[in-house]
CSV table of C-alpha atoms and ligand atoms in Angstrom, one decimal:
chain,number,residue,atom,x,y,z
A,475,MET,CA,100.7,120.5,107.2
A,476,ILE,CA,97.5,119.2,107.0
A,477,LYS,CA,97.0,116.4,109.3
A,478,THR,CA,93.8,114.4,110.3
A,479,ILE,CA,92.3,112.4,112.9
A,480,ILE,CA,92.9,109.5,110.4
A,481,CYS,CA,97.1,110.5,110.4
A,482,GLU,CA,97.1,109.3,114.4
A,483,GLY,CA,94.4,106.0,113.9
A,484,LEU,CA,96.7,105.1,111.0
A,485,GLU,CA,100.3,105.8,112.1
A,486,ILE,CA,100.3,107.8,108.9
A,487,GLU,CA,101.5,110.9,108.0
A,488,TYR,CA,99.6,111.8,105.3
A,489,PRO,CA,95.5,111.3,105.2
A,490,ILE,CA,96.1,109.6,102.1
A,491,PHE,CA,95.7,105.7,100.8
A,492,GLN,CA,96.2,104.1,97.0
A,493,GLY,CA,93.4,102.6,95.6
A,494,GLY,CA,93.3,98.9,96.1
A,495,MET,CA,93.7,99.0,92.0
A,496,ALA,CA,93.2,94.3,91.1
A,497,TRP,CA,96.3,93.7,89.3
A,498,ILE,CA,97.8,96.7,89.7
A,499,ALA,CA,97.8,97.5,93.2
A,500,ASN,CA,101.0,95.1,94.0
A,501,ALA,CA,103.6,94.6,96.8
A,502,GLU,CA,105.7,97.6,95.3
A,503,LEU,CA,104.1,99.8,94.6
A,504,ALA,CA,101.7,99.1,98.1
A,505,ALA,CA,105.6,100.2,99.9
A,506,ALA,CA,105.9,103.0,97.5
A,507,VAL,CA,103.0,104.9,99.5
A,508,SER,CA,103.6,103.5,102.8
A,509,ASN,CA,107.0,105.0,102.2
A,510,ALA,CA,106.5,108.2,101.3
A,511,GLY,CA,103.5,108.9,104.2
A,512,GLY,CA,100.5,107.4,102.8
A,513,LEU,CA,98.7,104.2,103.6
A,514,GLY,CA,100.0,102.0,100.6
A,515,ILE,CA,97.1,99.1,99.8
A,516,ILE,CA,97.8,95.5,98.0
A,517,ALA,CA,94.9,94.6,96.4
A,518,GLY,CA,93.8,91.2,97.1
A,519,MET,CA,90.9,91.0,94.7
A,520,ASN,CA,93.2,88.6,91.8
A,521,SER,CA,95.0,86.5,94.3
A,522,ASN,CA,94.3,83.5,95.9
A,523,ALA,CA,96.1,82.9,100.2
A,524,GLU,CA,99.5,81.8,98.3
A,525,GLN,CA,99.7,84.5,95.9
A,526,LEU,CA,99.0,87.5,99.0
A,527,LYS,CA,101.0,85.9,101.1
A,528,ALA,CA,104.5,86.3,99.3
A,529,GLU,CA,103.0,90.5,97.8
A,530,ILE,CA,102.3,90.6,101.7
A,531,ARG,CA,106.1,89.8,103.0
A,532,LYS,CA,107.4,91.2,100.0
A,533,THR,CA,105.6,94.0,102.0
A,534,LYS,CA,107.3,94.2,104.1
A,535,GLU,CA,110.8,93.7,103.4
A,536,MET,CA,110.0,96.6,101.3
A,537,THR,CA,108.6,99.1,104.4
A,538,SER,CA,108.6,99.1,108.1
A,539,LYS,CA,105.3,101.6,107.6
A,540,PRO,CA,102.0,101.1,108.0
A,541,PHE,CA,100.3,99.7,104.9
A,542,GLY,CA,96.6,97.8,104.6
A,543,VAL,CA,95.4,94.7,101.9
A,544,ASN,CA,91.7,95.6,100.1
A,545,VAL,CA,89.7,92.6,99.9
A,546,MET,CA,87.5,92.2,97.1
A,547,LEU,CA,84.3,90.7,98.1
A,548,MET,CA,83.6,89.1,94.7
A,549,SER,CA,86.6,86.6,94.4
A,550,PRO,CA,86.7,83.7,94.9
A,551,PHE,CA,89.3,83.3,96.9
A,552,ALA,CA,86.8,86.5,99.2
A,553,ASP,CA,87.2,83.2,101.8
A,554,GLU,CA,91.0,82.1,101.8
A,555,VAL,CA,92.4,86.1,101.7
A,556,ALA,CA,90.0,86.7,105.7
A,557,ARG,CA,92.0,84.5,106.3
A,558,THR,CA,95.8,85.1,104.9
A,559,VAL,CA,95.2,88.6,106.3
A,560,ILE,CA,95.0,87.4,110.0
A,561,GLU,CA,97.7,84.6,110.0
A,562,GLU,CA,99.9,87.4,108.0
A,563,GLY,CA,99.0,90.4,111.3
A,564,VAL,CA,98.0,92.4,108.7
A,565,LYS,CA,96.5,95.7,110.4
A,566,VAL,CA,94.0,96.9,108.4
A,567,LEU,CA,91.7,95.7,106.0
A,568,THR,CA,90.1,98.4,103.3
A,569,THR,CA,87.3,96.2,101.7
A,570,GLY,CA,85.1,96.3,98.2
A,571,ALA,CA,82.2,95.3,96.0
A,572,GLY,CA,80.6,93.6,98.9
A,573,SER,CA,79.4,93.4,102.5
A,574,PRO,CA,82.6,92.3,105.2
A,575,SER,CA,80.1,91.9,107.7
A,576,LYS,CA,80.9,87.9,107.5
A,577,TYR,CA,84.1,88.4,108.7
A,578,MET,CA,83.9,91.7,110.3
A,579,PRO,CA,84.2,89.8,114.3
A,580,THR,CA,87.1,87.5,113.0
A,581,TRP,CA,88.9,90.5,112.0
A,582,LEU,CA,88.1,92.8,114.5
A,583,ALA,CA,89.1,89.9,117.3
A,584,ALA,CA,92.8,90.0,115.7
A,585,GLY,CA,93.3,93.3,116.4
A,586,ILE,CA,92.4,94.5,112.3
A,587,LYS,CA,91.0,97.9,111.5
A,588,ILE,CA,88.7,98.1,109.5
A,589,ILE,CA,87.8,99.8,106.3
A,590,PRO,CA,84.6,99.3,104.2
A,591,VAL,CA,84.5,101.5,100.8
A,592,VAL,CA,80.7,101.8,101.3
A,593,PRO,CA,78.7,103.4,98.1
A,594,SER,CA,75.3,104.5,100.4
A,595,THR,CA,74.5,106.1,103.5
A,596,ALA,CA,72.9,102.5,105.2
A,597,ILE,CA,75.9,101.0,104.0
A,598,ALA,CA,77.9,102.4,106.1
A,599,ARG,CA,76.0,102.7,108.8
A,600,LYS,CA,76.0,98.9,109.3
A,601,MET,CA,80.0,99.4,108.3
A,602,GLU,CA,79.7,101.2,111.7
A,603,ARG,CA,77.2,99.5,113.8
A,604,ASP,CA,79.7,96.2,113.3
A,605,GLY,CA,82.9,98.0,114.1
A,606,ALA,CA,84.6,99.5,111.3
A,607,PHE,CA,87.5,102.0,112.1
A,608,ALA,CA,86.5,103.8,109.5
A,609,VAL,CA,84.9,103.8,105.5
A,610,VAL,CA,85.5,104.8,102.7
A,611,ALA,CA,82.7,106.6,101.0
A,612,GLU,CA,83.4,106.5,96.7
A,613,GLY,CA,81.7,108.0,94.6
A,614,GLY,CA,81.0,107.3,91.0
A,615,GLU,CA,83.6,109.3,89.4
A,616,SER,CA,85.8,106.0,90.0
A,617,GLY,CA,86.9,103.6,88.5
A,618,GLY,CA,85.6,100.0,88.1
A,619,HIS,CA,82.9,99.7,90.4
A,620,VAL,CA,81.2,101.8,91.2
A,621,GLY,CA,78.2,103.0,93.7
A,622,GLU,CA,74.9,104.9,92.3
A,623,LEU,CA,76.4,107.7,93.8
A,624,THR,CA,79.3,111.3,93.0
A,625,THR,CA,81.1,111.8,95.9
A,626,MET,CA,79.5,115.3,95.6
A,627,ALA,CA,76.4,113.6,96.5
A,628,LEU,CA,77.9,110.7,98.7
A,629,VAL,CA,80.9,111.8,101.0
A,630,PRO,CA,78.6,114.3,102.7
A,631,GLN,CA,75.6,112.0,103.2
A,632,VAL,CA,78.3,109.7,104.8
A,633,CYS,CA,79.0,112.8,106.7
A,634,ASP,CA,75.9,113.0,108.4
A,635,VAL,CA,74.6,109.9,109.8
A,636,VAL,CA,78.4,108.0,111.2
A,637,ASN,CA,80.9,108.8,113.6
A,638,ILE,CA,83.7,107.3,112.8
A,639,PRO,CA,86.3,108.8,110.2
A,640,VAL,CA,85.4,109.4,106.4
A,641,ILE,CA,87.9,108.8,103.5
A,642,ALA,CA,86.5,110.2,100.1
A,643,ALA,CA,87.4,108.6,97.1
A,644,GLY,CA,86.1,108.9,93.3
A,645,GLY,CA,86.5,111.7,91.1
A,646,ILE,CA,89.8,113.4,93.7
A,647,ALA,CA,93.4,113.6,90.7
A,648,ASP,CA,94.6,117.1,92.4
A,649,GLY,CA,94.7,118.8,95.5
A,650,ARG,CA,91.5,121.0,94.4
A,651,GLY,CA,90.3,117.1,94.8
A,652,VAL,CA,91.8,116.7,97.9
A,653,ALA,CA,90.7,120.4,99.5
A,654,ALA,CA,87.0,119.4,98.2
A,655,ALA,CA,87.0,116.2,99.9
A,656,PHE,CA,87.3,118.0,103.3
A,657,SER,CA,85.5,120.4,103.0
A,658,LEU,CA,82.6,118.7,102.1
A,659,GLY,CA,83.5,116.4,105.2
A,660,ALA,CA,85.8,114.2,104.9
A,661,VAL,CA,89.3,113.5,106.8
A,662,GLY,CA,91.6,111.1,103.8
A,663,VAL,CA,91.5,110.5,100.9
A,664,GLN,CA,91.7,107.3,98.1
A,665,LEU,CA,93.1,107.4,95.4
A,666,GLY,CA,93.2,105.0,92.3
A,667,THR,CA,93.9,106.4,88.8
A,668,ARG,CA,96.2,109.4,89.9
A,669,PHE,CA,98.7,106.4,91.2
A,670,ILE,CA,98.7,103.8,87.8
A,671,THR,CA,101.1,106.7,86.5
A,672,ALA,CA,103.6,106.5,89.3
A,673,LYS,CA,107.2,105.6,88.5
A,674,GLU,CA,107.5,102.7,91.2
A,675,CYS,CA,104.0,101.4,89.7
A,676,ASN,CA,104.7,98.5,87.4
A,677,VAL,CA,101.0,98.5,85.7
A,678,HIS,CA,102.0,97.8,81.6
A,679,ARG,CA,103.8,100.0,79.8
A,680,ASN,CA,100.6,99.9,77.3
A,681,TYR,CA,97.5,101.0,80.5
A,682,LYS,CA,100.4,104.2,81.7
A,683,ASP,CA,100.1,105.8,78.0
A,684,ARG,CA,96.0,105.2,77.7
A,685,VAL,CA,95.4,106.6,80.7
A,686,LEU,CA,97.9,109.4,79.8
A,687,ASN,CA,96.3,109.7,77.0
A,688,ALA,CA,92.3,110.1,78.2
A,689,ARG,CA,90.2,112.6,77.4
A,690,ASP,CA,87.4,114.0,80.4
A,691,ILE,CA,84.9,111.7,77.7
A,692,ASP,CA,86.6,108.2,77.0
A,693,THR,CA,85.5,106.6,80.7
A,694,VAL,CA,82.1,104.1,80.0
A,695,LEU,CA,79.7,101.7,81.8
A,696,THR,CA,79.7,98.4,81.3
A,697,GLY,CA,77.7,95.4,83.8
A,698,LYS,CA,74.7,97.7,84.4
A,699,ARG,CA,72.8,94.5,83.9
A,700,LEU,CA,74.7,92.0,85.6
A,701,GLY,CA,74.4,94.4,88.9
A,702,HIS,CA,78.0,95.6,89.1
A,703,PRO,CA,78.4,98.5,87.1
A,704,VAL,CA,82.0,98.5,85.7
A,705,ARG,CA,84.1,102.3,85.0
A,706,SER,CA,86.5,101.9,82.3
A,707,LEU,CA,88.5,103.9,79.7
A,708,LYS,CA,86.9,103.0,75.9
A,709,ASN,CA,88.2,100.7,73.5
A,710,ARG,CA,86.1,97.7,71.2
A,711,PHE,CA,85.6,95.3,75.0
A,712,THR,CA,83.7,98.6,76.4
A,713,ARG,CA,82.2,98.8,72.6
A,714,ASN,CA,81.6,94.5,71.7
A,715,TYR,CA,80.5,94.6,75.7
A,716,LEU,CA,78.1,97.4,75.8
A,717,GLU,CA,76.4,95.8,72.6
A,718,LYS,CA,75.5,92.7,74.3
A,719,GLU,CA,74.4,94.2,77.3
A,720,TYR,CA,71.4,95.5,75.2
A,721,ASP,CA,71.0,93.1,73.0
A,722,SER,CA,68.4,90.5,74.8
A,723,SER,CA,69.3,87.4,73.1
A,724,ILE,CA,72.5,87.3,75.1
A,725,SER,CA,72.3,85.5,77.8
A,726,ASN,CA,73.7,86.2,82.0
A,727,GLU,CA,75.4,83.8,82.1
A,728,GLU,CA,77.2,84.8,78.5
A,729,LEU,CA,77.9,88.1,79.2
A,730,GLU,CA,79.1,87.2,82.4
A,731,LYS,CA,82.3,85.5,80.4
A,732,LEU,CA,83.0,88.1,78.4
A,733,GLY,CA,84.3,89.6,81.5
A,734,LEU,CA,86.6,87.2,82.5
A,735,GLY,CA,90.5,87.8,82.2
A,736,VAL,CA,90.2,91.5,80.9
A,737,LEU,CA,91.2,93.6,83.7
A,738,ARG,CA,94.2,90.5,83.7
A,739,ARG,CA,94.5,90.8,80.2
A,740,ALA,CA,95.0,95.3,80.5
A,741,ALA,CA,97.3,95.4,83.1
A,742,ILE,CA,99.4,92.5,82.8
A,743,GLU,CA,99.6,92.7,79.2
A,744,GLY,CA,99.2,95.4,78.0
A,745,ASP,CA,96.5,94.7,75.3
A,746,ILE,CA,94.8,98.0,75.4
A,747,VAL,CA,92.0,97.4,73.1
A,748,GLU,CA,90.6,93.7,74.0
A,749,GLY,CA,90.8,93.8,77.9
A,750,CYS,CA,89.0,96.6,80.2
A,751,VAL,CA,91.5,99.4,80.9
A,752,ILE,CA,89.9,100.3,84.5
A,753,ALA,CA,90.4,104.1,85.3
A,754,GLY,CA,87.9,106.8,87.1
A,755,GLN,CA,86.3,110.1,85.4
A,756,ILE,CA,89.9,112.4,86.2
A,757,ALA,CA,92.0,110.2,83.9
A,758,SER,CA,91.9,113.0,81.4
A,759,MET,CA,93.4,114.8,84.8
A,760,VAL,CA,96.8,112.5,85.4
A,761,LYS,CA,99.4,113.7,83.3
A,762,LYS,CA,102.8,113.1,84.6
A,763,GLU,CA,105.1,109.9,85.7
A,764,GLN,CA,105.8,111.1,89.4
A,765,THR,CA,107.3,108.7,92.5
A,766,CYS,CA,104.6,108.3,95.1
A,767,ARG,CA,106.4,110.5,96.9
A,768,GLU,CA,106.0,113.5,94.5
A,769,ILE,CA,103.0,112.9,93.8
A,770,ILE,CA,100.9,113.0,97.1
A,771,VAL,CA,103.1,115.5,97.9
A,772,GLU,CA,102.6,117.5,95.8
A,773,LEU,CA,98.5,116.6,95.5
A,774,PHE,CA,98.8,118.2,99.8
A,775,GLU,CA,101.2,121.4,99.0
A,776,GLU,CA,98.1,122.7,96.3
A,777,ALA,CA,95.1,121.7,98.0
A,778,GLU,CA,97.2,123.6,101.2
A,779,LYS,CA,96.5,126.3,98.3
A,780,VAL,CA,93.4,125.8,97.8
A,781,MET,CA,92.1,126.2,101.9
A,782,ARG,CA,94.4,129.3,102.1
A,783,GLY,CA,93.2,130.8,99.0
A,784,ASN,CA,89.6,129.6,99.3
A,785,LEU,CA,89.4,132.6,103.0
A,786,GLN,CA,89.6,135.1,100.1
A,787,TRP,CA,86.0,134.7,99.8
A,788,VAL,CA,85.0,134.9,103.1
A,789,LYS,CA,84.6,138.4,104.0
B,239,TUI,O1,85.8,97.0,94.7
B,239,TUI,C1,86.1,98.8,93.6
B,239,TUI,N1,86.4,98.3,92.4
B,239,TUI,C2,86.4,97.6,91.9
B,239,TUI,S1,86.6,96.1,91.9
B,239,TUI,C3,87.1,95.6,90.3
B,239,TUI,S2,86.7,93.9,90.4
B,239,TUI,C4,85.1,93.8,89.8
B,239,TUI,N2,85.5,93.4,88.8
B,239,TUI,C5,84.4,92.6,87.7
B,239,TUI,C6,83.3,92.8,88.6
B,239,TUI,C7,83.0,93.8,89.5
B,239,TUI,C8,84.3,94.2,90.1
B,239,TUI,C9,87.1,96.7,89.9
B,239,TUI,N3,86.9,97.8,90.9
B,239,TUI,N4,85.4,100.0,94.9
B,239,TUI,C10,84.7,99.6,96.8
B,239,TUI,C11,82.9,99.3,95.5
B,239,TUI,N5,82.4,98.8,97.0
B,239,TUI,N6,82.3,100.3,94.8
B,239,TUI,C12,81.1,100.0,95.5
B,239,TUI,C13,81.2,98.8,96.5
B,239,TUI,C14,80.0,98.6,96.9
B,239,TUI,C15,79.0,97.5,96.7
B,239,TUI,C16,77.9,97.3,97.4
B,239,TUI,C17,80.4,97.8,98.8
B,239,TUI,C18,79.7,97.1,99.7
B,239,TUI,C19,78.2,96.8,98.9
B,239,TUI,O2,77.2,96.1,99.3
B,239,TUI,C20,76.5,95.8,99.1
B,239,TUI,C21,75.4,94.4,99.5
B,239,TUI,O3,75.5,94.0,100.3
B,239,TUI,O4,75.4,95.6,100.8
């Protein structure tokens, strides 16, 4: 059994979070992960206040276990999402794609545990000063909006500069990745891509199949020119976007427009050719469709074996 300080702190059985994936992480997925003993997280990114409220209420009906909400700070709805989570009594928040500092005093006053995703040591330090309960150190192997550093480089450096718990994210698909994260000093892991093919995940069938068929070199970064690189699976959308990204006659505004609605297009409509199919670099390691419980139990059984196995080298 693998238990860490984050299990006690959040009253969860396994030290694992499910990433708050935009257009994918809904009530069904979050409740399934929480019921399996992890921390399920609802994506706040694609919701306005009303939609998020409905999703939170649905999750509460489906689980009595702790769950969280991810506040995507670049979302046009960030302010209303930030208010809604307080009104709905959400107890744990993760944040992404920016600094949540301006919201933190009111969230803390409401007794919410705040766990920002951080791409660097400077931001991790700031989050600790601002009252974060823990941080998720997310390496660039992740799908979606990513920072500069890899998980291998980022996690130990973040662990060295903060005294709050560190959760590792990015490039983790199986028990080996979980064990590696613990070796780097993390006390928990966050996985996104592995949960895309979960039986309880309602993302479009085409999206699941694209992840199941992915190869190791299939992901690419788009949007570097705009300052928010996003990792997704190569397709006509990424080829077209990259062509325009390196064309100086195309304005930033035109480039921004190309990215509008593409996450929904892939995840909800199933257009995996013209939509943005977000997935991490480990997509090719995701080969099975399992329940969230099967995924979590398997991950930690494997991790335990790897951690015990490593002792063979210790003389
Ligand atoms: O946020 C993510 N992953 C995401 S968000 C997303 S939706 C999106 N769509 C278009 C453009 C951009 C995003 C898809 N995937 N992961 C967490 C994450 N947070 N990665 C990097 C960061 C981050 C970056 C800068 C966190 C803090 C930060 O602070 C900068 C500052 O303002 O201090």
